[in-house]
PDB file of C-alpha atoms in Angstrom:
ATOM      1  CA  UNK A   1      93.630  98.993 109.536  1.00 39.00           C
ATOM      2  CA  UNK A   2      90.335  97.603 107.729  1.00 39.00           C
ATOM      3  CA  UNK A   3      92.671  98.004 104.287  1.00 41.00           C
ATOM      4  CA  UNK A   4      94.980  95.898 105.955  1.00 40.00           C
ATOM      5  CA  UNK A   5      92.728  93.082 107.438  1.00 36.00           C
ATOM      6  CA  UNK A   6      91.302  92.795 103.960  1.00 39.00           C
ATOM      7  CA  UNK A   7      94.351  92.419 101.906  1.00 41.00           C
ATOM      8  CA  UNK A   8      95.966  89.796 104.577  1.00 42.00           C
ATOM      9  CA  UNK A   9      92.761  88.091 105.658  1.00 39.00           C
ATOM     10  CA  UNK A  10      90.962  84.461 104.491  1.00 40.00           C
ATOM     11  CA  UNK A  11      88.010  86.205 105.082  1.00 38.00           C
ATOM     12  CA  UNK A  12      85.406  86.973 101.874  1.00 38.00           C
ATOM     13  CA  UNK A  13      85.175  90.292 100.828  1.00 37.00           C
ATOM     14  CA  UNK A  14      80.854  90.188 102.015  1.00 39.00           C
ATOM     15  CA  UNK A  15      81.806  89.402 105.314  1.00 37.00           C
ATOM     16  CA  UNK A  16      84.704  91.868 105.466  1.00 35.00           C
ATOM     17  CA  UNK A  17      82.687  94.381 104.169  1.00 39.00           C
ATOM     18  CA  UNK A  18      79.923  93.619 107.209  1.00 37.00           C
ATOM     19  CA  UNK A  19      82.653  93.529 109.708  1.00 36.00           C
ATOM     20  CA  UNK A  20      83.366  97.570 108.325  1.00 41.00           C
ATOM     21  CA  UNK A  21      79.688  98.296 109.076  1.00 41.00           C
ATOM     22  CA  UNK A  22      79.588  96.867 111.983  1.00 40.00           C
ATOM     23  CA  UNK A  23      82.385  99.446 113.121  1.00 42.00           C
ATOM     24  CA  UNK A  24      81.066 102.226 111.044  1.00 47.00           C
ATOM     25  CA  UNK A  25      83.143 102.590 108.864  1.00 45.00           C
ATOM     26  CA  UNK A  26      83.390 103.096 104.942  1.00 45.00           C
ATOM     27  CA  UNK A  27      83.444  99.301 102.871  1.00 48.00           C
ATOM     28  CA  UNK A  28      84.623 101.629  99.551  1.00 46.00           C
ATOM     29  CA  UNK A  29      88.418 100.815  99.831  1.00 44.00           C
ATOM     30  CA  UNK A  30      88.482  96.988 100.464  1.00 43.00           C
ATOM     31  CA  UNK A  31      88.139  96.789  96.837  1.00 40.00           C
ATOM     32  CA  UNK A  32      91.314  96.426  95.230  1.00 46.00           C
ATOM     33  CA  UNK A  33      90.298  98.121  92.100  1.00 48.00           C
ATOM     34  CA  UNK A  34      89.818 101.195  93.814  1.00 50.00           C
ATOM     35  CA  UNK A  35      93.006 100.873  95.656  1.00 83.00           C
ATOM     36  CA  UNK A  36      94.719 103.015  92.628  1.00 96.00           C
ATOM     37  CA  UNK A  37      92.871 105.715  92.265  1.00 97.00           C
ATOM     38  CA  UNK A  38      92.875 106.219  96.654  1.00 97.00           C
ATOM     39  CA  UNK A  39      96.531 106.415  96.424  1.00 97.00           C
ATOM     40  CA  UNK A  40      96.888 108.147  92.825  1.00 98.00           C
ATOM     41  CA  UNK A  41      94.698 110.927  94.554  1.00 98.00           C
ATOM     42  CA  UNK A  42      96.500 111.330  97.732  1.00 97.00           C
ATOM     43  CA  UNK A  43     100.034 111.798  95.619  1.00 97.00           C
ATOM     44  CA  UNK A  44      98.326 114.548  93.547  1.00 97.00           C
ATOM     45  CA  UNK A  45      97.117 116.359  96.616  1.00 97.00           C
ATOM     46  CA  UNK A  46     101.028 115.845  98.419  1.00 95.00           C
ATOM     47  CA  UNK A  47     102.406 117.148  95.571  1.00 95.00           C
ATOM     48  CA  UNK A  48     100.440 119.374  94.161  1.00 95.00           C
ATOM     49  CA  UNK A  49      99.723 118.051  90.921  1.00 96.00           C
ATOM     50  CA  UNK A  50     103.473 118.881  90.369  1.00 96.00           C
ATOM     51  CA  UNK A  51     103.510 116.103  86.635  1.00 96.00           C
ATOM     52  CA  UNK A  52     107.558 116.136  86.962  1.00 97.00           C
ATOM     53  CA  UNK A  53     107.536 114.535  90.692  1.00 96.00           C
ATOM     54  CA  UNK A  54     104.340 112.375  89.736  1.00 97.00           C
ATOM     55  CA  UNK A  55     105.723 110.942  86.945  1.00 97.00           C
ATOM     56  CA  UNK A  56     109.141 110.176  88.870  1.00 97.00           C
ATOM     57  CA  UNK A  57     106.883 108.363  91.406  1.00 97.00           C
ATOM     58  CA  UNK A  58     105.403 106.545  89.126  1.00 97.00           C
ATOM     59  CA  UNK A  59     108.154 105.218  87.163  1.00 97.00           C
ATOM     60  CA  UNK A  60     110.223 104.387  90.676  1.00 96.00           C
ATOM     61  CA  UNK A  61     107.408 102.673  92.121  1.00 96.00           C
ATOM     62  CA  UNK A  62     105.662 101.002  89.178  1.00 96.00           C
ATOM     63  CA  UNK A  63     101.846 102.326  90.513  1.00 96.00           C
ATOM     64  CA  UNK A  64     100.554 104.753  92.981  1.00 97.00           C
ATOM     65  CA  UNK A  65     100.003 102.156  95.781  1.00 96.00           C
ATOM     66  CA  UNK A  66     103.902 101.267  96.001  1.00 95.00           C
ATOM     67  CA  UNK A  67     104.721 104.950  95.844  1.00 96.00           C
ATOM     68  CA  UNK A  68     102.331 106.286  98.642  1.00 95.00           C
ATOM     69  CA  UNK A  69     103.714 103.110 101.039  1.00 93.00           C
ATOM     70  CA  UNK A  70     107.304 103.082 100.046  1.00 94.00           C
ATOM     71  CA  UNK A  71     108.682 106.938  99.251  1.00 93.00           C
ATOM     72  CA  UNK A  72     109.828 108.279 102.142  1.00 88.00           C
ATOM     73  CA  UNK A  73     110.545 111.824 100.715  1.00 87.00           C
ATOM     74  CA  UNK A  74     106.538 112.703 101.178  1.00 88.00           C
ATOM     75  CA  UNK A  75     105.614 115.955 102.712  1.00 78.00           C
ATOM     76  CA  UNK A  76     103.069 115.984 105.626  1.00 83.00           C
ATOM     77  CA  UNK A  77     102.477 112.214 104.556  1.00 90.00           C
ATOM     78  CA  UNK A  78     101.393 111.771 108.353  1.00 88.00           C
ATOM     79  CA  UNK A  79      98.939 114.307 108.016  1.00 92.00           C
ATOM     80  CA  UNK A  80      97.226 112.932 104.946  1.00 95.00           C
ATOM     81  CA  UNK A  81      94.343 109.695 105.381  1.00 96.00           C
ATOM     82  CA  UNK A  82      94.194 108.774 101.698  1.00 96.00           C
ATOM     83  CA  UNK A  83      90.670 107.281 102.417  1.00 96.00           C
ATOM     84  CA  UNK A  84      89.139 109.955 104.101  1.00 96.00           C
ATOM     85  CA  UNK A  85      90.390 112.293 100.942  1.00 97.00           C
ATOM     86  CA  UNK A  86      88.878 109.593  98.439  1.00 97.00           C
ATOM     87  CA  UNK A  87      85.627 110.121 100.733  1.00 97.00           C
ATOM     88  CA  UNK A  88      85.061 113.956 100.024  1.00 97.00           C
ATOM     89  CA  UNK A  89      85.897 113.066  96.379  1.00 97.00           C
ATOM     90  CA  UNK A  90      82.606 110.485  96.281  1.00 96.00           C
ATOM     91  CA  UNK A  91      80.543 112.543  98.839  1.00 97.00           C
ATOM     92  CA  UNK A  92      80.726 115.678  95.649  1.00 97.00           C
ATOM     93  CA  UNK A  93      79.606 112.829  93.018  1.00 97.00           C
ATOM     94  CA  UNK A  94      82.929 113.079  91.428  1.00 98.00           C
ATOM     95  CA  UNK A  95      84.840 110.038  89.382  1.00 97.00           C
ATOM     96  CA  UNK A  96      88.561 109.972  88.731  1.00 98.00           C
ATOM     97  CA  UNK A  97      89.418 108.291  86.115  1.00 97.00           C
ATOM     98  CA  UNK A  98      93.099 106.932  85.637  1.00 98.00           C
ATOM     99  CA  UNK A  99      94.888 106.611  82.348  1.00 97.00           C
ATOM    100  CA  UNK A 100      94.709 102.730  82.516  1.00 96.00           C
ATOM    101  CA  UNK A 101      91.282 102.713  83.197  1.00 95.00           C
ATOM    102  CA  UNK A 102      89.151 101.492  79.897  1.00 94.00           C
ATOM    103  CA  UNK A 103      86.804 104.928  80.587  1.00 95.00           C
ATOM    104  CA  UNK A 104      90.139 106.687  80.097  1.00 96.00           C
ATOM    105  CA  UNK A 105      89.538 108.848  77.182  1.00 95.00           C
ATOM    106  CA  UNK A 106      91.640 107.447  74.005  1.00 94.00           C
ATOM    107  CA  UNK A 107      92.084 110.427  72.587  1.00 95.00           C
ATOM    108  CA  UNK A 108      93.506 112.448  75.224  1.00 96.00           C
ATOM    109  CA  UNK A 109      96.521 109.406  75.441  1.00 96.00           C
ATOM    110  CA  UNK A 110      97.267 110.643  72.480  1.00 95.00           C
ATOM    111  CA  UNK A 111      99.690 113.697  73.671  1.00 95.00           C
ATOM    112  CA  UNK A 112     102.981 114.307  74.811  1.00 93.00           C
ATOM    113  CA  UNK A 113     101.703 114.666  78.470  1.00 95.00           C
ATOM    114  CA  UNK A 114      98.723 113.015  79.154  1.00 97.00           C
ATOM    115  CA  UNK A 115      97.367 113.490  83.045  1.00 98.00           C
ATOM    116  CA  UNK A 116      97.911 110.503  85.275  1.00 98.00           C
ATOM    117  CA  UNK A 117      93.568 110.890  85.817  1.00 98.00           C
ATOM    118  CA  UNK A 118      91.068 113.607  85.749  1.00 98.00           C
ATOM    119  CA  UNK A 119      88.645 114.058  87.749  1.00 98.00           C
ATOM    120  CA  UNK A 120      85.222 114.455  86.515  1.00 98.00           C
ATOM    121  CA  UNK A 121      81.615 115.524  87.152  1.00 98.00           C
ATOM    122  CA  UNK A 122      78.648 114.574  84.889  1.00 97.00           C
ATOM    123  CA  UNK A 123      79.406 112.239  81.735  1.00 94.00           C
ATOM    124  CA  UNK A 124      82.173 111.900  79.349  1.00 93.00           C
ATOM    125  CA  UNK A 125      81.351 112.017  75.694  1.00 86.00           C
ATOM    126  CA  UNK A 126      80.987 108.402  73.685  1.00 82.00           C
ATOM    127  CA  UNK A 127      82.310 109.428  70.235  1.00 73.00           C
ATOM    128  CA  UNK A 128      85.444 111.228  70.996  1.00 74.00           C
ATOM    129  CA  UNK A 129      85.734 111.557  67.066  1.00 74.00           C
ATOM    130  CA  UNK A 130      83.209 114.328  66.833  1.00 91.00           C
ATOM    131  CA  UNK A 131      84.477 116.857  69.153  1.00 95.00           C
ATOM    132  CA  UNK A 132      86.168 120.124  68.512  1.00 97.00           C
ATOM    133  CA  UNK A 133      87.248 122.913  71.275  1.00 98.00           C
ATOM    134  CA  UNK A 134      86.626 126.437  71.096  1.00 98.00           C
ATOM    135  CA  UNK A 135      89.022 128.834  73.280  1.00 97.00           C
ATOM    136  CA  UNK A 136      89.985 132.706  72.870  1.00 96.00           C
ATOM    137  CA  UNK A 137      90.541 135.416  74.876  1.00 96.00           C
ATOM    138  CA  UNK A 138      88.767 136.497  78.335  1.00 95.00           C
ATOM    139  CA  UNK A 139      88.650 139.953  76.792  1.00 95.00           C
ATOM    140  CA  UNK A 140      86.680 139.207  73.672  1.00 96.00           C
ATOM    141  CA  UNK A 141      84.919 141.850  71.720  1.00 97.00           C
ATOM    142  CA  UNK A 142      81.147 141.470  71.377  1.00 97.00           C
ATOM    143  CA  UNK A 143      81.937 140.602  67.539  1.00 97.00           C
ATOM    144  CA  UNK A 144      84.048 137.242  68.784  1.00 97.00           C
ATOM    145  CA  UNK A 145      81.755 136.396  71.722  1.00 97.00           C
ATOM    146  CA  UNK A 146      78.704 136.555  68.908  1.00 98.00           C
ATOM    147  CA  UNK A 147      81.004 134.681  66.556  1.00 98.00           C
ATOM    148  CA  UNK A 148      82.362 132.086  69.543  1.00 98.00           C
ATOM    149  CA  UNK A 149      78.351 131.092  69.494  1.00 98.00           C
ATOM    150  CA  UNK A 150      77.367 131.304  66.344  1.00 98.00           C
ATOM    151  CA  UNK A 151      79.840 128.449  65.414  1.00 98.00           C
ATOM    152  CA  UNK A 152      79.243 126.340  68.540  1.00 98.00           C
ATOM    153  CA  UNK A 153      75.877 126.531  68.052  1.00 98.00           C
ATOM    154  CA  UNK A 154      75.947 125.699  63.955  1.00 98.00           C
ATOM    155  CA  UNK A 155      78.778 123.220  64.613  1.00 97.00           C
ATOM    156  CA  UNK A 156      76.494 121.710  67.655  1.00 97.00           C
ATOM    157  CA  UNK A 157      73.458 121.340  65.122  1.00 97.00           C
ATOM    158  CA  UNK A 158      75.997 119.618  62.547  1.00 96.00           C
ATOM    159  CA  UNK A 159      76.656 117.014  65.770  1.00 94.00           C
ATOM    160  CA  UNK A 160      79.865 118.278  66.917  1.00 96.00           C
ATOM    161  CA  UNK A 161      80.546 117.994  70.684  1.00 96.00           C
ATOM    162  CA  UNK A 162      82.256 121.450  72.456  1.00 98.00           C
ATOM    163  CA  UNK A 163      84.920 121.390  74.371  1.00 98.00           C
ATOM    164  CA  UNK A 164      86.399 124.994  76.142  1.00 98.00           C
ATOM    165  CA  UNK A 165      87.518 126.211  79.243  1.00 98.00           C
ATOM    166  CA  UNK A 166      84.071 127.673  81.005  1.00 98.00           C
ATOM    167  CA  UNK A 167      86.247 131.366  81.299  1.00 97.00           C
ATOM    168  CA  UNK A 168      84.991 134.553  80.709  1.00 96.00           C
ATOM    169  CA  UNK A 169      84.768 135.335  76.966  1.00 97.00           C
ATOM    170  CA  UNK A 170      85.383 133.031  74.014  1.00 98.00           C
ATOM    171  CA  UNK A 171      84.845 130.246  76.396  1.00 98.00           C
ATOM    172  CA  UNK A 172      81.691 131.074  78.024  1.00 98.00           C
ATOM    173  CA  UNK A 173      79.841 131.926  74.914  1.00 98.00           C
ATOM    174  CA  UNK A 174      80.946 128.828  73.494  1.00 98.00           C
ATOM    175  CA  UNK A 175      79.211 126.592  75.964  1.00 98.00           C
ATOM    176  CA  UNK A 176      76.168 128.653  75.580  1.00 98.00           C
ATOM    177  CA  UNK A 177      75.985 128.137  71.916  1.00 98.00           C
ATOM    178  CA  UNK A 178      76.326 124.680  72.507  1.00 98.00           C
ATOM    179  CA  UNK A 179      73.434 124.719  75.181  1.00 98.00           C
ATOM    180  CA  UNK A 180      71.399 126.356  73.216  1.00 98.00           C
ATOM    181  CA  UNK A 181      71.768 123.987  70.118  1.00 98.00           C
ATOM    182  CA  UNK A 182      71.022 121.356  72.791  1.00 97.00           C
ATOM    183  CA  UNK A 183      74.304 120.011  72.377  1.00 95.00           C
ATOM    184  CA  UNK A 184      76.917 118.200  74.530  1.00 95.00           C
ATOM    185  CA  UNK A 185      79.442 120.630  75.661  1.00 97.00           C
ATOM    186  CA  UNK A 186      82.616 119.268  78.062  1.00 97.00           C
ATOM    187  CA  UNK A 187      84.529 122.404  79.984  1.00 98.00           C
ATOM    188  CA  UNK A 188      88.384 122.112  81.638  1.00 98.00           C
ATOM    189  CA  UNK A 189      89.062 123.327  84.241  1.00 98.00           C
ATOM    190  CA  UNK A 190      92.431 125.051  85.787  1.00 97.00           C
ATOM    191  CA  UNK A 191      90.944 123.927  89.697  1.00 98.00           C
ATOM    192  CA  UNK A 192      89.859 120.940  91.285  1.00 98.00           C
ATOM    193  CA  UNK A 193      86.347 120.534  91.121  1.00 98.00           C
ATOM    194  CA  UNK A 194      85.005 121.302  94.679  1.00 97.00           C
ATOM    195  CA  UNK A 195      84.053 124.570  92.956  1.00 96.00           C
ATOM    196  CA  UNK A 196      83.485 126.516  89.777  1.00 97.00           C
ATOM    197  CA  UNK A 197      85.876 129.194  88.091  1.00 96.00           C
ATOM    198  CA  UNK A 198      84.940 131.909  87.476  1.00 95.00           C
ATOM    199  CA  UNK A 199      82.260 132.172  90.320  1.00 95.00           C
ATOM    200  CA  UNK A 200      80.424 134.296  87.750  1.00 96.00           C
ATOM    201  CA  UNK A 201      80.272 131.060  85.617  1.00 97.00           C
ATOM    202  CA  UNK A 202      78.732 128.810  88.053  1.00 97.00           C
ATOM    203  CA  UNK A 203      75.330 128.577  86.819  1.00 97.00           C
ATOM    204  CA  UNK A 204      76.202 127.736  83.353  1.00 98.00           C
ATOM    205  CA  UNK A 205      78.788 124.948  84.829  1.00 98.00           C
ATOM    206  CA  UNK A 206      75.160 123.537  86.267  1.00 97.00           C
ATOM    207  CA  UNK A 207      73.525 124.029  83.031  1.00 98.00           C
ATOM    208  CA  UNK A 208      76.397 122.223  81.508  1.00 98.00           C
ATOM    209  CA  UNK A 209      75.965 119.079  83.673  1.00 98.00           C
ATOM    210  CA  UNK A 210      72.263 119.477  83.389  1.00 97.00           C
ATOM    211  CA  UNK A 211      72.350 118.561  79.664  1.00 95.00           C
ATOM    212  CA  UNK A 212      74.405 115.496  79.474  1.00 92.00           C
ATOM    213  CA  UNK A 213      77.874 117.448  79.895  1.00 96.00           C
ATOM    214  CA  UNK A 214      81.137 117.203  81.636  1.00 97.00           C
ATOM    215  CA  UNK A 215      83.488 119.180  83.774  1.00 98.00           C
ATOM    216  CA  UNK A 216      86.635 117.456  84.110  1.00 98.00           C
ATOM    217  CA  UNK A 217      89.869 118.452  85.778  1.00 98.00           C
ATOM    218  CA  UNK A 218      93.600 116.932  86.918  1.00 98.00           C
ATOM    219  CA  UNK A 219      93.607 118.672  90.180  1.00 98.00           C
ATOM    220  CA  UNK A 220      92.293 117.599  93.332  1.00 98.00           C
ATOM    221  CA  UNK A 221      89.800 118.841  95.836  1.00 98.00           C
ATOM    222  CA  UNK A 222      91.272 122.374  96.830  1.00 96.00           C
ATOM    223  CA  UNK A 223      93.426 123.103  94.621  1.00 97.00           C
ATOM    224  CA  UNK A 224      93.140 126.688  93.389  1.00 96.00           C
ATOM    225  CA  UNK A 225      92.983 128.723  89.999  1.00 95.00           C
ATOM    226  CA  UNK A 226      96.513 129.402  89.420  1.00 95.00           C
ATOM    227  CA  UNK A 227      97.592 131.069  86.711  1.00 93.00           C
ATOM    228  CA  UNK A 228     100.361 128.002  85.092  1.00 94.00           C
ATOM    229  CA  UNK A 229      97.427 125.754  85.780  1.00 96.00           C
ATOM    230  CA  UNK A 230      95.590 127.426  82.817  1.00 94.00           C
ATOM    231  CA  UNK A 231      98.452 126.469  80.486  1.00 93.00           C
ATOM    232  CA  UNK A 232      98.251 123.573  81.449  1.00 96.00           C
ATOM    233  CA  UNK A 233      95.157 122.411  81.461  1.00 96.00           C
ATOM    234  CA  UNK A 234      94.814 123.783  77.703  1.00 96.00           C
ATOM    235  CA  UNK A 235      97.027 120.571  76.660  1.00 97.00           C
ATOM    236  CA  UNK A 236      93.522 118.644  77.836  1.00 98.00           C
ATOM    237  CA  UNK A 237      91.004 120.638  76.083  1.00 97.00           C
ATOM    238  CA  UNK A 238      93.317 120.182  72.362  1.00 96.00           C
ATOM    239  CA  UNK A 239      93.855 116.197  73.769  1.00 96.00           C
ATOM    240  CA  UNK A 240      89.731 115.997  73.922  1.00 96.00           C
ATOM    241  CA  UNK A 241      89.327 117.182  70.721  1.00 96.00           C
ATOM    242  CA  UNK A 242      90.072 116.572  66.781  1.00 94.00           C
ATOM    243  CA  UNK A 243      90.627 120.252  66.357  1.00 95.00           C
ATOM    244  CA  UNK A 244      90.706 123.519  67.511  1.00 97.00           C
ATOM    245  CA  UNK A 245      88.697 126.847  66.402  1.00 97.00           C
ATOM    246  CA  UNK A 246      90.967 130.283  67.921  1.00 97.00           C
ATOM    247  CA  UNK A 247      88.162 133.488  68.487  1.00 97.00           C
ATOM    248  CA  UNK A 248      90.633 136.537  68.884  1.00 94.00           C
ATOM    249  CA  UNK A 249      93.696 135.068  70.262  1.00 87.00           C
ATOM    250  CA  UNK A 250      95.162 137.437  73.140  1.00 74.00           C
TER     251      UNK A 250
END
């Protein structure tokens, strides 16, 4: 109703925003700026950050706002308060970024399926020329887990950023290198970012964001650790970086 009032209402965004207080509720979605990224979040979470149906939406509709109001094929659409989802997404610190925005990072419009947005926690890198990911296999040997940090941590010191996965393995021991170089290392995940995969590797996703890092993801709040989510997400990690280094491929 308040989204309403403001969009069809003389009334001055300041005073609009009072008359929210005044009935306790939130002021963040009178701004039209924001309107986007509400509805762009409440599609992903409907359709479960399904790219096929997303992009249909968004080539029908022309933006996410038109597509939330006017599809009709939406499942449990009545059950959904796109404001109250965009709420837990502030409440955890979290940005979402969409591929118009000017934040958007240039590289990663670069391939053949760029994400819609991605959510993120901490900061994205500046220089998106001097980054390079690191990936392998969960089951690495303790020769390509030493080697996975020995060139983050060199290539770190040289002023290359690190970009991985935060899995077991390869990408783990990447991110430490990186740390330990005092580097800036940015992980992908295959979940939305409510919570860390692995559990195991939730302490170095902290140390991550503790040293001027980023986690970043395309799926919403909730959405779990599936295994084509993996694949998928491995089209970001090569879009966020110039190259990539393979320790023991599976």
């Amino acid at each position: 109703l308040l989204l309403s009032y403001a969009r069809n209402s003389s009334t001055s965004y300041p005073d609009i925003i009072v008359y929210a207080l005044t009935l306790n509720q939130p002021p963040l979605f009178l701004i039209g700026k924001m309107d986007e990224a509400v509805f762009y979040n409440a599609l992903n979470i409907l359709n479960c950050s399904d790219y096929r149906k997303l992009k249909e939406l968004k080539l029908k509709f022309g933006n996410w706002q038109k597509a939330w109001q006017q599809e009709e094929d939406l499942p449990e659409k009545e059950t959904l308060d796109p404001e109250k989802e965009w709420l837990k997404i502030k409440k955890l610190g979290i940005k979402l970024i969409l591929f118009e925005s000017p934040e958007f990072p240039r590289i990663l419009k670069e391939i053949p399926w760029p994400p819609f947005g991605i959510y993120v926690l901490g900061v994205l890198p500046k220089d998106e020329s001097a980054s390079l990911a690191i990936v392998g296999t969960r089951r690495a040997t303790e020769t390509g887990k030493s080697s996975a940090k020995k060139f983050a941590y060199e290539l770190s010191l040289a002023g290359l950023k690190i970009v991985s996965g935060l899995a077991l393995g390869i990408d783990a021991k990447s991110h430490e290198g990186c740390l330990e170089a005092h580097g800036e290392t940015l992980a992908v995940l295959g979940n939305g970012l409510d919570y860390f995969y692995p559990k195991t590797n939730s302490k170095l996703a902290e140390k991550i964001l503790a040293s001027r890092g980023a986690i970043v993801s395309e799926y919403p709040l909730g959405a779990p650790a599936k295994n084509y989510h993996f694949l998928e997400r491995n089209r970001i990690i090569s879009g966020l970086s110039r190259g990539v280094l393979i320790i023991e491929a599976p």
